[in-house]
mmCIF file of C-alpha atoms and ligand atoms in Angstrom:
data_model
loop_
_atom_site.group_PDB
_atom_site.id
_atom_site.type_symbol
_atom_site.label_atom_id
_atom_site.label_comp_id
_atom_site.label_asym_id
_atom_site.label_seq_id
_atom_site.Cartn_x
_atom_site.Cartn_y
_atom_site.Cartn_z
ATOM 1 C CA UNK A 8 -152.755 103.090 82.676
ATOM 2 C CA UNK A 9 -153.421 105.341 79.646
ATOM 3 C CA UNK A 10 -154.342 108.598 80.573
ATOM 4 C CA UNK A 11 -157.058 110.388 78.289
ATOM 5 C CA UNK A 12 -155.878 112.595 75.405
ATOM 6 C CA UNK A 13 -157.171 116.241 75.249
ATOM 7 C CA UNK A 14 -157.850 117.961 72.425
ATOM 8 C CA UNK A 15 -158.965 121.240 72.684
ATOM 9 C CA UNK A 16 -156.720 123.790 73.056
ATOM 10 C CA UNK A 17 -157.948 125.285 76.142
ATOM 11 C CA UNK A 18 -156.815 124.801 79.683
ATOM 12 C CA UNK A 19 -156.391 120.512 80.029
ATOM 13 C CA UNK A 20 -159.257 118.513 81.509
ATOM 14 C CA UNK A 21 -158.205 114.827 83.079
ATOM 15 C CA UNK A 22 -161.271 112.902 83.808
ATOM 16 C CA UNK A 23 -161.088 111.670 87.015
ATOM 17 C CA UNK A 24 -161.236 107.664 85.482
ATOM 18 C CA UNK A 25 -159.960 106.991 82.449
ATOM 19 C CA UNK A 26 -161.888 104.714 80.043
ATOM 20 C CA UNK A 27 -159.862 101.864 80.276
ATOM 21 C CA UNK A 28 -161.295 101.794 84.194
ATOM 22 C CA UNK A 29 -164.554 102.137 83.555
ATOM 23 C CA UNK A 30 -164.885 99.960 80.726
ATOM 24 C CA UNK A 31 -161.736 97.685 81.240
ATOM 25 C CA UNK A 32 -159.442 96.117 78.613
ATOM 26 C CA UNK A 33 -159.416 93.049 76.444
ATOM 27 C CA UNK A 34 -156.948 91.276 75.494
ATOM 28 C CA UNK A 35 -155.601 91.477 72.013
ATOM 29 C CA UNK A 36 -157.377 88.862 69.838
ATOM 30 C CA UNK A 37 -155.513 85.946 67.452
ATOM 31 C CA UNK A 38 -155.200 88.000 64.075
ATOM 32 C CA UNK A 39 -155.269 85.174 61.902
ATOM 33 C CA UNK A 40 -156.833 84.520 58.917
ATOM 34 C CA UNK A 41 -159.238 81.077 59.073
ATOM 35 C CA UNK A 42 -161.486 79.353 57.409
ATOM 36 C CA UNK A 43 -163.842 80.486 59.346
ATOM 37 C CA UNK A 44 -163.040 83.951 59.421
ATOM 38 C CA UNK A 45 -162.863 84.047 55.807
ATOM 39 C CA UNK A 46 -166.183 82.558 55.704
ATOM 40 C CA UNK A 47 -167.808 84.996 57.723
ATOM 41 C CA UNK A 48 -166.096 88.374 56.391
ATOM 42 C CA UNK A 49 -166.945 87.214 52.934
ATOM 43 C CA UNK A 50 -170.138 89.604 52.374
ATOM 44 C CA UNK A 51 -167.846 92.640 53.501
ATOM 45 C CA UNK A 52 -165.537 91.839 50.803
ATOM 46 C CA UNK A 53 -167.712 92.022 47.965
ATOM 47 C CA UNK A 54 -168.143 95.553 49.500
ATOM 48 C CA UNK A 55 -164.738 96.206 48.612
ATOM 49 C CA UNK A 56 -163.143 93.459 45.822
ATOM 50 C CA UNK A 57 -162.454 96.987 43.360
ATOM 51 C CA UNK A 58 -160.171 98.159 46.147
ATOM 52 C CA UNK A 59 -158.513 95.274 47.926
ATOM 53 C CA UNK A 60 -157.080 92.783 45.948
ATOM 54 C CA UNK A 61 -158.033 88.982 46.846
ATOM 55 C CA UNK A 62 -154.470 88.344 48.031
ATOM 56 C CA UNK A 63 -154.387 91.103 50.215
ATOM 57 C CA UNK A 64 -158.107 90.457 51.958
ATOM 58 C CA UNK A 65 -156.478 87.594 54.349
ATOM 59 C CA UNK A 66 -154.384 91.139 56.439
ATOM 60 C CA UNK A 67 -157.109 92.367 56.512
ATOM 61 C CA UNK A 68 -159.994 89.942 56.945
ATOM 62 C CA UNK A 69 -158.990 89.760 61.079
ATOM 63 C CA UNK A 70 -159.247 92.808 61.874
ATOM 64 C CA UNK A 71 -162.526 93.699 60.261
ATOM 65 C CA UNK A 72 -163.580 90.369 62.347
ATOM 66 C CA UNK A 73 -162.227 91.271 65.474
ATOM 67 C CA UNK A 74 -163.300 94.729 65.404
ATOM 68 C CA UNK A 75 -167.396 93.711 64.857
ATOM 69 C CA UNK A 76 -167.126 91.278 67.061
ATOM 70 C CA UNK A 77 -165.912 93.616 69.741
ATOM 71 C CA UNK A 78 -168.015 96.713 68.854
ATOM 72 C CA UNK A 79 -170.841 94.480 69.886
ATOM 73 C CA UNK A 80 -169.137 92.811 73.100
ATOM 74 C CA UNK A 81 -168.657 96.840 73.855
ATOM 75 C CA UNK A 82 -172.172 97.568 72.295
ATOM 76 C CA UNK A 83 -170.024 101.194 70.515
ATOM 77 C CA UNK A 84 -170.832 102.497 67.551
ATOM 78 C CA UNK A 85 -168.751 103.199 64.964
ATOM 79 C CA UNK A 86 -168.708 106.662 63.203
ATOM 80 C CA UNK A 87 -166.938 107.554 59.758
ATOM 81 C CA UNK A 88 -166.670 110.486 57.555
ATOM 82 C CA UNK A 89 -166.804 110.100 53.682
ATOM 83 C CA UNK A 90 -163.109 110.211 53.757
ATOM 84 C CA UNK A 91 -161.901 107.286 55.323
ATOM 85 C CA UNK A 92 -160.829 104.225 53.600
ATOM 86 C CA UNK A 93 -163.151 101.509 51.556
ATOM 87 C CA UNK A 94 -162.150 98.758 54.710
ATOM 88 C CA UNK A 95 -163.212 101.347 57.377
ATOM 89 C CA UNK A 96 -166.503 103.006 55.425
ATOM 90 C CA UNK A 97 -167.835 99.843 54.208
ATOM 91 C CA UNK A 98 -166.665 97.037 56.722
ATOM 92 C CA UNK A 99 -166.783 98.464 60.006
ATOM 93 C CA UNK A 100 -168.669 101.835 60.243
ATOM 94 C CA UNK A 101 -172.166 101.634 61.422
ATOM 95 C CA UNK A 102 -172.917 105.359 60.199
ATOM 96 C CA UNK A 103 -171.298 107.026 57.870
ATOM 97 C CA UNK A 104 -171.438 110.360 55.936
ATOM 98 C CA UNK A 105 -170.419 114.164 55.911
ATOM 99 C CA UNK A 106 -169.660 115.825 59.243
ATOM 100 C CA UNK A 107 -173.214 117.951 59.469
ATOM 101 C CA UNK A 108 -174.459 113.978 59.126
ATOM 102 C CA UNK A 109 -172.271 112.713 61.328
ATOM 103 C CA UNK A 110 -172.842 115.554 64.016
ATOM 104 C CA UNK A 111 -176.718 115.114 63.640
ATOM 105 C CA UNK A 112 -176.420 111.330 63.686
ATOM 106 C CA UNK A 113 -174.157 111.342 66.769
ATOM 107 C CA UNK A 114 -177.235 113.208 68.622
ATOM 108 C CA UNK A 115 -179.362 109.978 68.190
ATOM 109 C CA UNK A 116 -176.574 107.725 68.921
ATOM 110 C CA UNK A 117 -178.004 105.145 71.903
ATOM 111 C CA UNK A 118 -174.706 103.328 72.315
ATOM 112 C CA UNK A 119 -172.468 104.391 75.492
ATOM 113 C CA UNK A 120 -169.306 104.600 73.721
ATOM 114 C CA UNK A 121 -168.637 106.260 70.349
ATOM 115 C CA UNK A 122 -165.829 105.334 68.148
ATOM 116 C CA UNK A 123 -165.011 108.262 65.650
ATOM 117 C CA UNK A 124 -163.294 107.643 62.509
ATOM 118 C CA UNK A 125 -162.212 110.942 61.176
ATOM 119 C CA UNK A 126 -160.288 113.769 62.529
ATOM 120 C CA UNK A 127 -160.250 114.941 66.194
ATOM 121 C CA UNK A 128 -162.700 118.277 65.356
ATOM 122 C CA UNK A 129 -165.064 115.857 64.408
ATOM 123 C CA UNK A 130 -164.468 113.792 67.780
ATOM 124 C CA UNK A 131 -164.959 116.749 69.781
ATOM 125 C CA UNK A 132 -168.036 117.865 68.244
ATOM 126 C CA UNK A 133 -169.738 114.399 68.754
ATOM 127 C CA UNK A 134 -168.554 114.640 72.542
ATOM 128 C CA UNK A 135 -169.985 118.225 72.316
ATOM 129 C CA UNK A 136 -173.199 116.818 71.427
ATOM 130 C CA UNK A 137 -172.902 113.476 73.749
ATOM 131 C CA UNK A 138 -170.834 114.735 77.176
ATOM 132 C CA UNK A 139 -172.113 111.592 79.089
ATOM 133 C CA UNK A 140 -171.137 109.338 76.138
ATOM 134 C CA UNK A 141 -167.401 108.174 76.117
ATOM 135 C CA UNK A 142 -165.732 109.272 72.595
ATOM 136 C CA UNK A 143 -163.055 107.804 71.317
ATOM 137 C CA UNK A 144 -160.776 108.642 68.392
ATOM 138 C CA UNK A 145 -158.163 105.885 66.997
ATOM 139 C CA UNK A 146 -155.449 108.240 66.565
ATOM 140 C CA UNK A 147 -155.855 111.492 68.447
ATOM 141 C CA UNK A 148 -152.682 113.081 66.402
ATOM 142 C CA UNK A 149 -155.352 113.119 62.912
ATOM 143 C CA UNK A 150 -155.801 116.907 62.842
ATOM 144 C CA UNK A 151 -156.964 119.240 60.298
ATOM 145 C CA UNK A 152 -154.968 122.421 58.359
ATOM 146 C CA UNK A 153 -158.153 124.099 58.467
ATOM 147 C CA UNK A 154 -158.759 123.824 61.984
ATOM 148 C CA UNK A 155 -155.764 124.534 63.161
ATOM 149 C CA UNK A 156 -155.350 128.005 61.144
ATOM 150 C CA UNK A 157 -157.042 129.551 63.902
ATOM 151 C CA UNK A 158 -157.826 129.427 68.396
ATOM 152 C CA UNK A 159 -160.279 131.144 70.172
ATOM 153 C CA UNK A 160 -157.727 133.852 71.202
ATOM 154 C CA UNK A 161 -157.373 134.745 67.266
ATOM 155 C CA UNK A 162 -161.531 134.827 67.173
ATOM 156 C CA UNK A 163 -161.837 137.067 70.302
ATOM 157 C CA UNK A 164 -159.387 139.321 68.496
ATOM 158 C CA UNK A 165 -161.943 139.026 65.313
ATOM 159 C CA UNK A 166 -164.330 140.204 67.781
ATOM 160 C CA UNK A 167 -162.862 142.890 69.100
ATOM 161 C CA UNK A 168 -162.120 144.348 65.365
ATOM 162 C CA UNK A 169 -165.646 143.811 64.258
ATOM 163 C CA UNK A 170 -167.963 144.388 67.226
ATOM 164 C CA UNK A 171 -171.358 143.081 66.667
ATOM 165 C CA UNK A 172 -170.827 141.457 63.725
ATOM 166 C CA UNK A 173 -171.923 137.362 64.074
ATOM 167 C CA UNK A 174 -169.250 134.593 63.596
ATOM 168 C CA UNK A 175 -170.423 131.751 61.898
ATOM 169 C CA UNK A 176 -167.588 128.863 62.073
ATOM 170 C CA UNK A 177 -167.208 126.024 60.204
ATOM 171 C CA UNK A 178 -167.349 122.670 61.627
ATOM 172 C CA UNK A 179 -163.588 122.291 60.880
ATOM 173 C CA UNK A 180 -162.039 124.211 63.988
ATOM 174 C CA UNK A 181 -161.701 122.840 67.514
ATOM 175 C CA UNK A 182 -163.925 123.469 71.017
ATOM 176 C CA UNK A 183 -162.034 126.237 71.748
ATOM 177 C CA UNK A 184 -163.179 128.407 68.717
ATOM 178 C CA UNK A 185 -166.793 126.862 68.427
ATOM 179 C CA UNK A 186 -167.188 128.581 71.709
ATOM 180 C CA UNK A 187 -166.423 131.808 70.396
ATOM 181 C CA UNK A 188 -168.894 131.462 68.072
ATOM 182 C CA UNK A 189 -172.740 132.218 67.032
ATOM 183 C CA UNK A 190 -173.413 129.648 64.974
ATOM 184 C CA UNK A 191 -171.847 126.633 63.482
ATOM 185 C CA UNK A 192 -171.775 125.823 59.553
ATOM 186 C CA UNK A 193 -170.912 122.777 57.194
ATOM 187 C CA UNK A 194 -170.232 123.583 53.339
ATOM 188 C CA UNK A 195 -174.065 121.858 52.936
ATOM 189 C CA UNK A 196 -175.412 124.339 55.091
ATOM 190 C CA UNK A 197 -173.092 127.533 55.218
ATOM 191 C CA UNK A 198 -175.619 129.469 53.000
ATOM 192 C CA UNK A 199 -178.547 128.943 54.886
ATOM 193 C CA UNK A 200 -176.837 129.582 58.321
ATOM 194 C CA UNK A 201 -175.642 133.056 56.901
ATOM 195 C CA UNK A 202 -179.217 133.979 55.357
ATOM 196 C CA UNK A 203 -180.833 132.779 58.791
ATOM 197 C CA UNK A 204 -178.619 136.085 60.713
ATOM 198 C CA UNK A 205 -179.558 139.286 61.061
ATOM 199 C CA UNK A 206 -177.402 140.848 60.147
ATOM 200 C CA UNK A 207 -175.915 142.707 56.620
ATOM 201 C CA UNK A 208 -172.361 141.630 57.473
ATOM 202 C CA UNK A 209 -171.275 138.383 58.347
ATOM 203 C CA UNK A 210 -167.949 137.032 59.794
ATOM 204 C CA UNK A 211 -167.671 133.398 58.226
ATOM 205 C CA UNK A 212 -164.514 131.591 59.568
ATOM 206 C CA UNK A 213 -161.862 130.218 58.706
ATOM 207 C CA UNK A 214 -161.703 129.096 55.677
ATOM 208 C CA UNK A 215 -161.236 131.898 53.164
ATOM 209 C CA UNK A 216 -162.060 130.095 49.836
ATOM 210 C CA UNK A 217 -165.602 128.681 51.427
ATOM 211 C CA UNK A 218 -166.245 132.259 52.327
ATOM 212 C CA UNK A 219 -165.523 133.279 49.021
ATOM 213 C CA UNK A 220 -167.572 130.973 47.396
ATOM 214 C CA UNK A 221 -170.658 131.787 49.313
ATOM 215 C CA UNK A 222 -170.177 135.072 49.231
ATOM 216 C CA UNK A 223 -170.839 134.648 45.394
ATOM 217 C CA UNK A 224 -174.354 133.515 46.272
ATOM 218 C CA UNK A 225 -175.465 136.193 49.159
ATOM 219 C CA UNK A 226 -176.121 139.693 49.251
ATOM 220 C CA UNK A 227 -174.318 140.101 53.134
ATOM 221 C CA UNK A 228 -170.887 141.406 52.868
ATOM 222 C CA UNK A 229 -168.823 137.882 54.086
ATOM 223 C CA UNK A 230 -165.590 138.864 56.160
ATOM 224 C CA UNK A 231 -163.080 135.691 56.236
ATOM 225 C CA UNK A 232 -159.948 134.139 57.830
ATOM 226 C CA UNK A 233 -157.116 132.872 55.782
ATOM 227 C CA UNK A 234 -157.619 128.832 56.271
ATOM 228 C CA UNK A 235 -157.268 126.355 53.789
ATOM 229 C CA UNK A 236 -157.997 122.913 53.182
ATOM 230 C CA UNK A 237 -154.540 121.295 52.271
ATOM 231 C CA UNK A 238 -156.154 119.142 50.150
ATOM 232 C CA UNK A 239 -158.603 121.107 48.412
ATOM 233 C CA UNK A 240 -156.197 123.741 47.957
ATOM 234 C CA UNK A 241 -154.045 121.746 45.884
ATOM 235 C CA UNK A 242 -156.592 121.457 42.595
ATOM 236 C CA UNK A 243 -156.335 124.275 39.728
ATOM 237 C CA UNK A 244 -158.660 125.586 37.374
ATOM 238 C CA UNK A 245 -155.900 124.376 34.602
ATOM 239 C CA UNK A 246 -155.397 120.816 35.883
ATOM 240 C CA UNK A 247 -159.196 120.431 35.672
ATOM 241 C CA UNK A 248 -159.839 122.243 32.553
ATOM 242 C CA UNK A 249 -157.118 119.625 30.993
ATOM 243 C CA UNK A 250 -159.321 116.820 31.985
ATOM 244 C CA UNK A 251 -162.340 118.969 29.968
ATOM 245 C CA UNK A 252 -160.277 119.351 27.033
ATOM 246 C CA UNK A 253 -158.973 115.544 26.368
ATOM 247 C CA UNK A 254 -162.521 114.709 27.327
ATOM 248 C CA UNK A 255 -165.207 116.990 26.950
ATOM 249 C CA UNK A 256 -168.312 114.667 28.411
ATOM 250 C CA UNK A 257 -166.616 114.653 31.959
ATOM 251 C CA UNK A 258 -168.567 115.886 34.887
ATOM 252 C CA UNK A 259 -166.537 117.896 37.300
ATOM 253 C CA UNK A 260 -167.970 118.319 40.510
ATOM 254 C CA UNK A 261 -166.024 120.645 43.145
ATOM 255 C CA UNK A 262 -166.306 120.902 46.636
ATOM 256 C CA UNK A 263 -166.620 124.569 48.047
ATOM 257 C CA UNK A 264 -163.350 124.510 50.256
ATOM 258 C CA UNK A 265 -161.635 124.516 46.558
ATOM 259 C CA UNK A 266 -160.847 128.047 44.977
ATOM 260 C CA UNK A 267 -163.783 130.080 43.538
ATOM 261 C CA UNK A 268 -161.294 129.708 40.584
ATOM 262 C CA UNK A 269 -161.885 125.877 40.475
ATOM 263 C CA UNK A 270 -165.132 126.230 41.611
ATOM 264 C CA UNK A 271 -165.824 128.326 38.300
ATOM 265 C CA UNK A 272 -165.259 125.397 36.108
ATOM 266 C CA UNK A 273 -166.938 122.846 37.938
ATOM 267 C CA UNK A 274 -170.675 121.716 36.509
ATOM 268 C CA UNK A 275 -171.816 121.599 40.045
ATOM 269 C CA UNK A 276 -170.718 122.341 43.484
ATOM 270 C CA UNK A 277 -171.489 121.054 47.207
ATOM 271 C CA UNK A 278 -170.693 119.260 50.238
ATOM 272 C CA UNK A 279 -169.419 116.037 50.361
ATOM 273 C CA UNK A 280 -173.145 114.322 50.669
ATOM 274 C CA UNK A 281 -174.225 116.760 47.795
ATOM 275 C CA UNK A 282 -171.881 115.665 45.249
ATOM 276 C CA UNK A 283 -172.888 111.766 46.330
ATOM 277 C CA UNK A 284 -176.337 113.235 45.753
ATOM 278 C CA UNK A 285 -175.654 114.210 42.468
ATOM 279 C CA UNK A 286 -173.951 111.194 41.243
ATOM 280 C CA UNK A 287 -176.461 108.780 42.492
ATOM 281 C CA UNK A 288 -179.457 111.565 41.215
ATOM 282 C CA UNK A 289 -177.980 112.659 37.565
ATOM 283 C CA UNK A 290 -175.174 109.451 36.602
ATOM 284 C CA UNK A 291 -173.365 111.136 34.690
ATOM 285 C CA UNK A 292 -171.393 108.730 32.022
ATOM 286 C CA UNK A 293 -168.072 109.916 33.617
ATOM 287 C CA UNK A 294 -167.021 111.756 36.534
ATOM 288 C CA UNK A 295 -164.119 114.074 38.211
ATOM 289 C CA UNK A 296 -164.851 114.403 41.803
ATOM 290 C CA UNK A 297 -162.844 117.407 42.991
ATOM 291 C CA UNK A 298 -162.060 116.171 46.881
ATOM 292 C CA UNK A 299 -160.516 113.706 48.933
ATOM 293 C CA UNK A 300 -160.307 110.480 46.754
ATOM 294 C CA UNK A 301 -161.241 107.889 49.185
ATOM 295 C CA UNK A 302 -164.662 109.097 48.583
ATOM 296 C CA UNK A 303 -164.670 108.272 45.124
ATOM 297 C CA UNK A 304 -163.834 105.076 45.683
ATOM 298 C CA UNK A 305 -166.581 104.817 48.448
ATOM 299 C CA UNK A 306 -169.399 105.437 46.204
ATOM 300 C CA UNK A 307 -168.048 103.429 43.341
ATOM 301 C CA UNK A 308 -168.422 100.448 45.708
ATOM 302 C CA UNK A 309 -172.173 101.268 45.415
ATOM 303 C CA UNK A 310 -172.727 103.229 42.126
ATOM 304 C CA UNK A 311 -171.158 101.097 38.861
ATOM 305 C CA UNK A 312 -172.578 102.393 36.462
ATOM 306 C CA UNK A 313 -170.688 105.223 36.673
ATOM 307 C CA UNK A 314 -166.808 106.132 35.406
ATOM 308 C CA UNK A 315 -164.988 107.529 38.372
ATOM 309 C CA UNK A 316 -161.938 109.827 37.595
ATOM 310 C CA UNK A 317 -160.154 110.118 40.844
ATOM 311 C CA UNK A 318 -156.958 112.881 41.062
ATOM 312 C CA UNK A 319 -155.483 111.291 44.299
ATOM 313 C CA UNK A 320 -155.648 113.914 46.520
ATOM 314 C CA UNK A 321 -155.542 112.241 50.088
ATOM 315 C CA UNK A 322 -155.834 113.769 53.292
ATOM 316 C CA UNK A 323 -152.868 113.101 55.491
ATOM 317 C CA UNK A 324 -154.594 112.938 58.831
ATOM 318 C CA UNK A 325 -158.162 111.098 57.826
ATOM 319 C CA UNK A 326 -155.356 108.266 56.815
ATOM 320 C CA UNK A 327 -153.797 108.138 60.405
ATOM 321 C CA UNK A 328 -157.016 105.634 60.998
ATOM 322 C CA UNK A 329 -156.729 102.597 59.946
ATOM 323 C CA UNK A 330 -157.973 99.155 61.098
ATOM 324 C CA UNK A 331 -155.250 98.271 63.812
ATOM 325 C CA UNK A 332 -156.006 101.570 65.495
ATOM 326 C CA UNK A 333 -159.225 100.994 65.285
ATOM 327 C CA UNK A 334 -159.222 97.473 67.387
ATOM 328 C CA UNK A 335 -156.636 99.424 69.499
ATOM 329 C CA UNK A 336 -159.339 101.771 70.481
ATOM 330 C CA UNK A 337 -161.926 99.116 71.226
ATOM 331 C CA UNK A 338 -159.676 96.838 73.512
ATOM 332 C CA UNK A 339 -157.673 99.447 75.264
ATOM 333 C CA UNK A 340 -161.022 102.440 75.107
ATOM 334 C CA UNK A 341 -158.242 104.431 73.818
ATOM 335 C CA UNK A 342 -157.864 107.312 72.693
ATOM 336 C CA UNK A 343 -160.606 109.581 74.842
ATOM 337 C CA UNK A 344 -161.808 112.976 73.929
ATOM 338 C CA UNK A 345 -162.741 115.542 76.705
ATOM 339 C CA UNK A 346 -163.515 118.960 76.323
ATOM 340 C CA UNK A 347 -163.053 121.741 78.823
ATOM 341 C CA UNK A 348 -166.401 121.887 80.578
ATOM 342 C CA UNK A 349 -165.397 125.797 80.783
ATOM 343 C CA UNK A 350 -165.683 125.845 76.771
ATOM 344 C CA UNK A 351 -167.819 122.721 76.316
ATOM 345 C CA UNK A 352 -171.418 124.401 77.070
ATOM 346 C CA UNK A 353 -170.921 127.639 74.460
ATOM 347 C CA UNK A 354 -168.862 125.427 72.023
ATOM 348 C CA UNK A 355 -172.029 123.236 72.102
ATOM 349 C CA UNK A 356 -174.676 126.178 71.736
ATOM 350 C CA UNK A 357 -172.872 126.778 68.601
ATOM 351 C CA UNK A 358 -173.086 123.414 66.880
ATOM 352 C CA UNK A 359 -176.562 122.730 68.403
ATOM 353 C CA UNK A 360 -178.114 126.006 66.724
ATOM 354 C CA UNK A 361 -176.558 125.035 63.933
ATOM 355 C CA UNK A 362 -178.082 121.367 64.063
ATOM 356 C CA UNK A 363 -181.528 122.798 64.633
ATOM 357 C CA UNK A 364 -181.493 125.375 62.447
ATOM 358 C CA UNK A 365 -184.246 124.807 60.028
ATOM 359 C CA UNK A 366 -183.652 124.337 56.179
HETATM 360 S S1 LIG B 6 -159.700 117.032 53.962
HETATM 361 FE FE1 LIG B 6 -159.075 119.133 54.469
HETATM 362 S S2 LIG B 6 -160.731 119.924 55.766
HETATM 363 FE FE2 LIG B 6 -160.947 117.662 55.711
HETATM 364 S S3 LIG B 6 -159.763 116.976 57.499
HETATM 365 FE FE3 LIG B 6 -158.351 116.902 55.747
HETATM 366 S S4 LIG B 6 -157.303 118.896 55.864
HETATM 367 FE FE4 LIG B 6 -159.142 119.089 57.134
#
């Protein structure tokens, strides 16, 4: 019997049933590719022809069967950030978008089980938000550099060093720290959280180049952590500035975990729903999207009149889901995602202020 994964970093919480008990298993479905199966996955794959070449479709054709078939049998929802792959975002996933859309959408969520394609901060803050819903992640290893820069001991030290002054926390950081923590943030919605405190001095955690760059656009004195991105981190003002110079009609758009350097030569920065925003708003001729490059290729599917420049920057852990987890986690309810009900309540204050805060 598999026994639920935890993933906060607090004390460990074992339900007292695991969801393989109270849901039960199926048994692993025939993954070939038929007739019929190609038949009835061919809409999905004029989703996702640019990507997936015709020869490959047949690997993956079953499983993108199996698992919609199953979701319903299960009646879960499926949940996926902007990050994950074309198969996953356009084939399976039944909402998809940043994680302040993903955390808001997981509030109105009717199904019993949620299945959470993204990284396990993400998982936690949809159990956050649904405790009686069962949340599952396909691979609970897919973590995060940023969140796991800093724990709720490091915060309370934070604390301690600047008494009084409010913590806002980015999404990106597990139960533990949310529950040390005023308010949550996203990068679509760090600004207004910090103009909504009062307060002249703000402690805006952990990532040190999102501070930065909001700090450029606020009169509060911003006080940061030293997380990065690993993926963000890796663009330079230089490498984009090259792309400028051999073609000076490119559109570089920069999201605000990247360094205020980078940010500087960007024509516009935002989350990951703003730059879609801005590409399906302004369609630009040609465009550098500076971010995760599965995303890219997730709005190309949909925009085509548009040149996409994609530096392959991929994020290591969004790309430990794939498809065969993915049925894994439907037939087997694997793997679950508790949170200490001793950090669960103030992690979830947090992220609910956040949610309601009014723009
Ligand atoms: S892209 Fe960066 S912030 Fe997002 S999950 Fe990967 S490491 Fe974390």
């Amino acid at each position: 019997m598999t026994t639920p994964q935890r993933l906060d970093n607090a004390s460990p919480v074992i339900a007292a049933t695991s969801a393989a008990e109270r849901f039960g298993v199926i048994a692993r479905p025939d993954l070939t590719f038929t007739p019929a199966i190609a038949r009835e996955t061919e809409h999905l794959y004029e989703r996702v022809k640019q990507f997936i070449p015709a020869f490959e479709w047949p690997v993956y054709a079953p499983y993108v069967h199996a698992i919609n078939r199953i979701k319903k049998e299960r009646g879960a929802v499926i949940l996926a950030h902007n990050y994950q792959t074309p198969d996953i975002f356009h084939c399976v996933a039944d909402i998809v978008g940043d994680s302040l859309q993903l955390a808001r959408d997981a509030t109105k969520v009717d199904s019993e089980i949620i299945i959470q394609c993204g990284v396990h901060f993400m998982a936690e803050t949809s159990k956050l938000l649904n405790p009686e819903k069962t949340v599952l992640i396909p691979d609970g290893k897919a973590g995060c550099s940023l969140s796991e820069s800093i724990t709720g001991a490091d915060v309370r030290l934070l604390k301690q060093r600047y008494p009084g002054v409010p913590v806002v926390t980015y999404v990106n950081t597990s139960a533990d720290v949310k529950a040390e923590t005023d308010i949550c943030c996203t990068s679509s919605n760090v600004l207004a959280v910090i103009e909504s405190l009062d307060s002249d001095t703000v402690l805006c955690i952990p990532d040190e180049y999102l501070a930065m760059n909001v700090a450029k656009q606020t009169k509060k004195k911003i006080l940061t952590w030293k997380g990065h991105c690993e993926v963000h981190e890796r663009f330079t003002a230089a490498e984009l500035l090259a792309y400028k110079e051999a073609d000076p009609t490119i559109e570089i758009i920069g999201h605000p975990e990247c360094h205020p350097d980078v940010i500087a030569v960007c024509d516009f920065a935002g989350s990951t729903s703003g730059m879609i925003n801005y590409v399906k708003d302004k369609r630009p001729a040609r465009v550098l999207l500076v971010t995760e490059c599965s995303m890219a290729s997730n709005i190309q599917a949909e925009i085509k009149d548009v040149d996409f420049i994609k530096p392959c920057n991929l994020c290591p852990h969004m790309k430990r889901i794939t498809l065969p987890k993915i049925l894994d986690s439907l037939l087997f309810m694997t793997e679950e995602v508790l949170v200490d009900p001793a950090i669960a309540g103030r992690a979830r204050l947090a992220v609910e202020r956040m949610v309601n805060l009014k723009q």
